Short mmCIF file of the N, C-alpha and C atoms (twelve columns), coordinates in Angstrom:
data_MODEL
# 
_entry.id   MODEL 
# 
loop_
_atom_site.group_PDB 
_atom_site.id 
_atom_site.type_symbol 
_atom_site.label_atom_id 
_atom_site.label_alt_id 
_atom_site.label_comp_id 
_atom_site.label_asym_id 
_atom_site.label_seq_id 
_atom_site.Cartn_x 
_atom_site.Cartn_y 
_atom_site.Cartn_z 
_atom_site.pdbx_PDB_model_num 
ATOM 1   N N  . UNK A 1  81.428  80.577 112.085 1 
ATOM 2   C CA . UNK A 1  82.239  80.954 110.724 1 
ATOM 3   C C  . UNK A 1  83.192  80.432 110.255 1 
ATOM 4   N N  . UNK A 2  82.670  79.724 109.291 1 
ATOM 5   C CA . UNK A 2  83.756  79.382 108.035 1 
ATOM 6   C C  . UNK A 2  84.913  79.818 107.317 1 
ATOM 7   N N  . UNK A 3  86.660  79.656 107.290 1 
ATOM 8   C CA . UNK A 3  87.277  80.441 106.998 1 
ATOM 9   C C  . UNK A 3  87.214  80.248 105.336 1 
ATOM 10  N N  . UNK A 4  87.097  81.436 104.652 1 
ATOM 11  C CA . UNK A 4  87.234  81.924 103.263 1 
ATOM 12  C C  . UNK A 4  88.093  81.671 102.542 1 
ATOM 13  N N  . UNK A 5  88.624  80.904 101.714 1 
ATOM 14  C CA . UNK A 5  89.658  80.831 100.875 1 
ATOM 15  C C  . UNK A 5  90.690  81.926 100.659 1 
ATOM 16  N N  . UNK A 6  90.173  83.232 100.622 1 
ATOM 17  C CA . UNK A 6  91.139  84.614 101.349 1 
ATOM 18  C C  . UNK A 6  91.701  84.315 102.253 1 
ATOM 19  N N  . UNK A 7  91.134  83.854 103.235 1 
ATOM 20  C CA . UNK A 7  91.558  83.982 104.760 1 
ATOM 21  C C  . UNK A 7  92.571  83.417 104.547 1 
ATOM 22  N N  . UNK A 8  92.779  81.741 104.081 1 
ATOM 23  C CA . UNK A 8  93.347  80.247 103.642 1 
ATOM 24  C C  . UNK A 8  94.499  81.116 103.494 1 
ATOM 25  N N  . UNK A 9  94.751  81.943 102.331 1 
ATOM 26  C CA . UNK A 9  95.701  82.422 101.785 1 
ATOM 27  C C  . UNK A 9  96.593  83.159 102.651 1 
ATOM 28  N N  . UNK A 10 95.560  84.224 103.880 1 
ATOM 29  C CA . UNK A 10 96.611  84.905 104.130 1 
ATOM 30  C C  . UNK A 10 97.396  84.599 105.816 1 
ATOM 31  N N  . UNK A 11 96.356  82.901 105.987 1 
ATOM 32  C CA . UNK A 11 96.860  82.589 107.598 1 
ATOM 33  C C  . UNK A 11 98.028  81.567 106.593 1 
ATOM 34  N N  . UNK A 12 98.288  81.080 105.241 1 
ATOM 35  C CA . UNK A 12 99.538  80.312 105.232 1 
ATOM 36  C C  . UNK A 12 100.885 81.829 104.296 1 
ATOM 37  N N  . UNK A 13 100.199 83.313 104.321 1 
ATOM 38  C CA . UNK A 13 101.238 84.018 103.715 1 
ATOM 39  C C  . UNK A 13 101.891 84.127 105.222 1 
ATOM 40  N N  . UNK A 14 101.134 84.499 106.334 1 
ATOM 41  C CA . UNK A 14 101.620 84.547 107.737 1 
ATOM 42  C C  . UNK A 14 102.689 83.481 108.192 1 
ATOM 43  N N  . UNK A 15 102.318 82.546 108.075 1 
ATOM 44  C CA . UNK A 15 102.677 81.036 108.185 1 
ATOM 45  C C  . UNK A 15 104.546 81.394 107.793 1 
ATOM 46  N N  . UNK A 16 104.137 81.384 106.588 1 
ATOM 47  C CA . UNK A 16 105.350 80.916 106.299 1 
ATOM 48  C C  . UNK A 16 106.269 82.445 106.492 1 
ATOM 49  N N  . UNK A 17 105.755 83.646 106.656 1 
ATOM 50  C CA . UNK A 17 106.935 84.473 107.153 1 
ATOM 51  C C  . UNK A 17 107.203 84.621 108.351 1 
ATOM 52  N N  . UNK A 18 106.292 83.743 109.303 1 
ATOM 53  C CA . UNK A 18 106.616 83.253 110.943 1 
ATOM 54  C C  . UNK A 18 108.137 82.404 110.727 1 
ATOM 55  N N  . UNK A 19 107.862 81.490 110.132 1 
ATOM 56  C CA . UNK A 19 108.754 80.434 109.463 1 
ATOM 57  C C  . UNK A 19 110.466 80.539 109.276 1 
ATOM 58  N N  . UNK A 20 109.864 81.710 107.810 1 
ATOM 59  C CA . UNK A 20 111.266 82.288 107.541 1 
ATOM 60  C C  . UNK A 20 111.613 83.312 108.675 1 
ATOM 61  N N  . UNK A 21 111.513 84.313 109.131 1 
ATOM 62  C CA . UNK A 21 111.594 84.378 110.476 1 
ATOM 63  C C  . UNK A 21 112.953 83.704 110.874 1 
ATOM 64  N N  . UNK A 22 111.950 82.313 111.780 1 
ATOM 65  C CA . UNK A 22 112.379 81.869 112.632 1 
ATOM 66  C C  . UNK A 22 113.561 81.381 112.516 1 
ATOM 67  N N  . UNK A 23 113.747 80.970 111.053 1 
ATOM 68  C CA . UNK A 23 115.057 80.083 110.160 1 
ATOM 69  C C  . UNK A 23 116.029 80.612 110.427 1 
ATOM 70  N N  . UNK A 24 115.594 82.425 110.374 1 
ATOM 71  C CA . UNK A 24 116.624 83.299 109.830 1 
ATOM 72  C C  . UNK A 24 117.272 83.477 110.951 1 
ATOM 73  N N  . UNK A 25 116.687 83.717 112.242 1 
ATOM 74  C CA . UNK A 25 117.012 83.584 113.671 1 
ATOM 75  C C  . UNK A 25 117.882 82.352 113.863 1 
ATOM 76  N N  . UNK A 26 117.673 81.083 113.210 1 
ATOM 77  C CA . UNK A 26 118.274 80.026 114.095 1 
ATOM 78  C C  . UNK A 26 117.361 79.363 115.281 1 
ATOM 79  N N  . UNK A 27 116.395 79.670 115.373 1 
ATOM 80  C CA . UNK A 27 115.267 79.278 116.527 1 
ATOM 81  C C  . UNK A 27 114.275 78.225 115.605 1 
ATOM 82  N N  . UNK A 28 114.596 76.913 116.857 1 
ATOM 83  C CA . UNK A 28 113.373 75.769 116.726 1 
ATOM 84  C C  . UNK A 28 111.788 76.128 116.615 1 
ATOM 85  N N  . UNK A 29 110.781 75.513 116.029 1 
ATOM 86  C CA . UNK A 29 109.352 75.866 116.387 1 
ATOM 87  C C  . UNK A 29 109.144 75.408 118.566 1 
ATOM 88  N N  . UNK A 30 110.168 74.021 118.698 1 
ATOM 89  C CA . UNK A 30 110.256 74.112 120.251 1 
ATOM 90  C C  . UNK A 30 110.908 74.971 121.153 1 
ATOM 91  N N  . UNK A 31 111.558 76.194 120.599 1 
ATOM 92  C CA . UNK A 31 112.426 76.919 121.120 1 
ATOM 93  C C  . UNK A 31 111.679 78.191 120.716 1 
ATOM 94  N N  . UNK A 32 110.879 78.652 119.788 1 
ATOM 95  C CA . UNK A 32 109.935 79.562 119.270 1 
ATOM 96  C C  . UNK A 32 108.815 79.787 120.424 1 
ATOM 97  N N  . UNK A 33 108.565 78.523 120.660 1 
ATOM 98  C CA . UNK A 33 107.013 78.027 121.517 1 
ATOM 99  C C  . UNK A 33 107.139 78.512 122.831 1 
ATOM 100 N N  . UNK A 34 108.721 77.907 123.263 1 
ATOM 101 C CA . UNK A 34 108.680 78.311 124.700 1 
ATOM 102 C C  . UNK A 34 109.276 79.881 124.894 1 
ATOM 103 N N  . UNK A 35 109.512 80.528 124.254 1 
ATOM 104 C CA . UNK A 35 109.869 81.796 124.071 1 
ATOM 105 C C  . UNK A 35 108.520 82.301 124.305 1 
ATOM 106 N N  . UNK A 36 107.678 82.155 123.060 1 
ATOM 107 C CA . UNK A 36 106.270 82.991 123.298 1 
ATOM 108 C C  . UNK A 36 104.852 82.585 124.382 1 
ATOM 109 N N  . UNK A 37 105.801 81.294 124.909 1 
ATOM 110 C CA . UNK A 37 105.068 80.491 126.298 1 
ATOM 111 C C  . UNK A 37 103.032 80.311 125.224 1 
ATOM 112 N N  . UNK A 38 104.157 79.170 124.272 1 
ATOM 113 C CA . UNK A 38 102.857 78.826 123.729 1 
ATOM 114 C C  . UNK A 38 103.171 77.323 123.365 1 
ATOM 115 N N  . UNK A 39 102.688 76.415 122.816 1 
ATOM 116 C CA . UNK A 39 102.550 74.845 122.724 1 
ATOM 117 C C  . UNK A 39 103.086 74.740 121.086 1 
ATOM 118 N N  . UNK A 40 104.153 73.885 121.298 1 
ATOM 119 C CA . UNK A 40 104.772 73.844 119.938 1 
ATOM 120 C C  . UNK A 40 103.866 72.952 119.113 1 
ATOM 121 N N  . UNK A 41 103.092 72.686 119.121 1 
ATOM 122 C CA . UNK A 41 102.020 72.167 117.943 1 
ATOM 123 C C  . UNK A 41 101.323 73.074 117.584 1 
ATOM 124 N N  . UNK A 42 100.945 74.518 118.226 1 
ATOM 125 C CA . UNK A 42 100.399 75.779 117.885 1 
ATOM 126 C C  . UNK A 42 101.242 76.474 117.062 1 
ATOM 127 N N  . UNK A 43 102.458 76.475 117.322 1 
ATOM 128 C CA . UNK A 43 103.571 77.219 116.444 1 
ATOM 129 C C  . UNK A 43 103.406 76.469 115.245 1 
ATOM 130 N N  . UNK A 44 103.220 75.222 114.835 1 
ATOM 131 C CA . UNK A 44 102.950 74.349 113.640 1 
ATOM 132 C C  . UNK A 44 101.914 74.811 113.067 1 
ATOM 133 N N  . UNK A 45 100.775 75.147 113.363 1 
ATOM 134 C CA . UNK A 45 99.958  74.583 113.003 1 
ATOM 135 C C  . UNK A 45 99.927  76.331 112.713 1 
ATOM 136 N N  . UNK A 46 100.288 77.033 112.978 1 
ATOM 137 C CA . UNK A 46 100.175 79.178 112.401 1 
ATOM 138 C C  . UNK A 46 101.321 78.549 111.371 1 
ATOM 139 N N  . UNK A 47 102.471 78.114 111.488 1 
ATOM 140 C CA . UNK A 47 103.221 78.111 110.264 1 
ATOM 141 C C  . UNK A 47 102.880 77.241 109.019 1 
ATOM 142 N N  . UNK A 48 101.986 76.475 109.470 1 
ATOM 143 C CA . UNK A 48 101.284 75.665 108.206 1 
ATOM 144 C C  . UNK A 48 99.838  76.326 107.581 1 
ATOM 145 N N  . UNK A 49 100.238 77.352 108.398 1 
ATOM 146 C CA . UNK A 49 98.532  78.557 107.895 1 
ATOM 147 C C  . UNK A 49 96.994  77.291 108.309 1 
ATOM 148 N N  . UNK A 50 96.854  76.443 109.246 1 
ATOM 149 C CA . UNK A 50 95.576  75.943 109.828 1 
ATOM 150 C C  . UNK A 50 95.043  76.300 110.558 1 
ATOM 151 N N  . UNK A 51 96.152  77.746 111.905 1 
ATOM 152 C CA . UNK A 51 95.270  78.260 113.066 1 
ATOM 153 C C  . UNK A 51 95.360  79.900 112.254 1 
ATOM 154 N N  . UNK A 52 94.009  80.202 112.638 1 
ATOM 155 C CA . UNK A 52 93.739  81.110 112.926 1 
ATOM 156 C C  . UNK A 52 94.214  82.076 114.386 1 
ATOM 157 N N  . UNK A 53 95.196  82.509 114.045 1 
ATOM 158 C CA . UNK A 53 95.516  82.978 115.213 1 
ATOM 159 C C  . UNK A 53 95.720  84.721 115.689 1 
ATOM 160 N N  . UNK A 54 94.917  84.789 116.945 1 
ATOM 161 C CA . UNK A 54 94.680  86.038 117.640 1 
ATOM 162 C C  . UNK A 54 96.065  87.070 117.484 1 
ATOM 163 N N  . UNK A 55 95.797  88.576 117.856 1 
ATOM 164 C CA . UNK A 55 96.559  89.557 117.785 1 
ATOM 165 C C  . UNK A 55 97.356  89.245 119.308 1 
ATOM 166 N N  . UNK A 56 96.749  88.751 119.962 1 
ATOM 167 C CA . UNK A 56 97.678  88.246 120.922 1 
ATOM 168 C C  . UNK A 56 99.061  87.677 121.073 1 
ATOM 169 N N  . UNK A 57 98.489  86.479 120.142 1 
ATOM 170 C CA . UNK A 57 99.474  85.459 119.591 1 
ATOM 171 C C  . UNK A 57 100.199 86.075 118.802 1 
ATOM 172 N N  . UNK A 58 100.114 87.252 117.984 1 
ATOM 173 C CA . UNK A 58 101.154 87.808 117.287 1 
ATOM 174 C C  . UNK A 58 102.157 88.965 117.693 1 
ATOM 175 N N  . UNK A 59 101.588 88.716 118.635 1 
ATOM 176 C CA . UNK A 59 102.417 89.101 119.523 1 
ATOM 177 C C  . UNK A 59 103.260 88.900 120.125 1 
ATOM 178 N N  . UNK A 60 103.063 88.037 120.948 1 
ATOM 179 C CA . UNK A 60 103.916 86.963 121.764 1 
ATOM 180 C C  . UNK A 60 105.058 86.348 120.301 1 
ATOM 181 N N  . UNK A 61 104.560 86.268 119.298 1 
ATOM 182 C CA . UNK A 61 105.508 85.544 118.618 1 
ATOM 183 C C  . UNK A 61 106.670 85.935 117.824 1 
ATOM 184 N N  . UNK A 62 106.030 87.559 117.866 1 
ATOM 185 C CA . UNK A 62 106.573 89.150 117.420 1 
ATOM 186 C C  . UNK A 62 108.111 88.953 118.362 1 
ATOM 187 N N  . UNK A 63 107.722 89.216 119.668 1 
ATOM 188 C CA . UNK A 63 108.377 89.626 120.928 1 
ATOM 189 C C  . UNK A 63 109.307 88.377 121.346 1 
ATOM 190 N N  . UNK A 64 108.971 87.015 120.930 1 
ATOM 191 C CA . UNK A 64 110.118 86.058 121.168 1 
ATOM 192 C C  . UNK A 64 110.947 86.125 120.122 1 
ATOM 193 N N  . UNK A 65 110.563 86.516 118.558 1 
ATOM 194 C CA . UNK A 65 111.775 86.589 117.900 1 
ATOM 195 C C  . UNK A 65 112.059 87.743 117.645 1 
ATOM 196 N N  . UNK A 66 111.835 88.680 118.638 1 
ATOM 197 C CA . UNK A 66 112.544 90.189 118.506 1 
ATOM 198 C C  . UNK A 66 112.353 91.061 117.466 1 
ATOM 199 N N  . UNK A 67 111.271 90.798 116.445 1 
ATOM 200 C CA . UNK A 67 110.961 91.344 115.615 1 
ATOM 201 C C  . UNK A 67 109.730 92.355 115.490 1 
ATOM 202 N N  . UNK A 68 108.876 93.717 115.433 1 
ATOM 203 C CA . UNK A 68 108.117 94.387 115.267 1 
ATOM 204 C C  . UNK A 68 106.309 93.047 114.428 1 
ATOM 205 N N  . UNK A 69 105.509 93.590 115.065 1 
ATOM 206 C CA . UNK A 69 104.439 92.384 114.792 1 
ATOM 207 C C  . UNK A 69 104.424 92.822 113.076 1 
ATOM 208 N N  . UNK A 70 104.689 94.621 112.247 1 
ATOM 209 C CA . UNK A 70 104.750 94.614 111.215 1 
ATOM 210 C C  . UNK A 70 105.467 94.037 110.559 1 
ATOM 211 N N  . UNK A 71 106.877 93.288 111.084 1 
ATOM 212 C CA . UNK A 71 107.649 92.700 110.310 1 
ATOM 213 C C  . UNK A 71 106.883 91.469 109.844 1 
ATOM 214 N N  . UNK A 72 106.191 90.846 111.090 1 
ATOM 215 C CA . UNK A 72 105.646 89.758 110.374 1 
ATOM 216 C C  . UNK A 72 104.399 89.595 109.190 1 
ATOM 217 N N  . UNK A 73 103.697 91.270 109.156 1 
ATOM 218 C CA . UNK A 73 102.825 91.009 108.547 1 
ATOM 219 C C  . UNK A 73 103.488 91.684 107.171 1 
ATOM 220 N N  . UNK A 74 104.576 91.866 106.765 1 
ATOM 221 C CA . UNK A 74 105.204 92.423 105.579 1 
ATOM 222 C C  . UNK A 74 104.357 92.199 104.619 1 
ATOM 223 N N  . UNK A 75 104.679 92.388 103.456 1 
ATOM 224 C CA . UNK A 75 104.019 91.627 101.905 1 
ATOM 225 C C  . UNK A 75 103.132 90.413 102.451 1 
ATOM 226 N N  . UNK A 76 101.889 90.728 103.079 1 
ATOM 227 C CA . UNK A 76 100.804 89.780 103.025 1 
ATOM 228 C C  . UNK A 76 99.242  90.179 102.400 1 
# 
């Protein structure tokens, strides 16, 4: 199933939110990846909106950033 343009917009918005929260906490992509037990290139892809991230990985990133899943989903 191909990703639709509206879905790409959602992925980009989510990635920007992750990047914003990560930046506000002074955490590098590498450190976030380590804390979330993900590969750094995966985190980069999430932040650029090119990864269709799973709920499990959304939860791992939220825990690593010490925020709720809802905070990462705000204004999407």
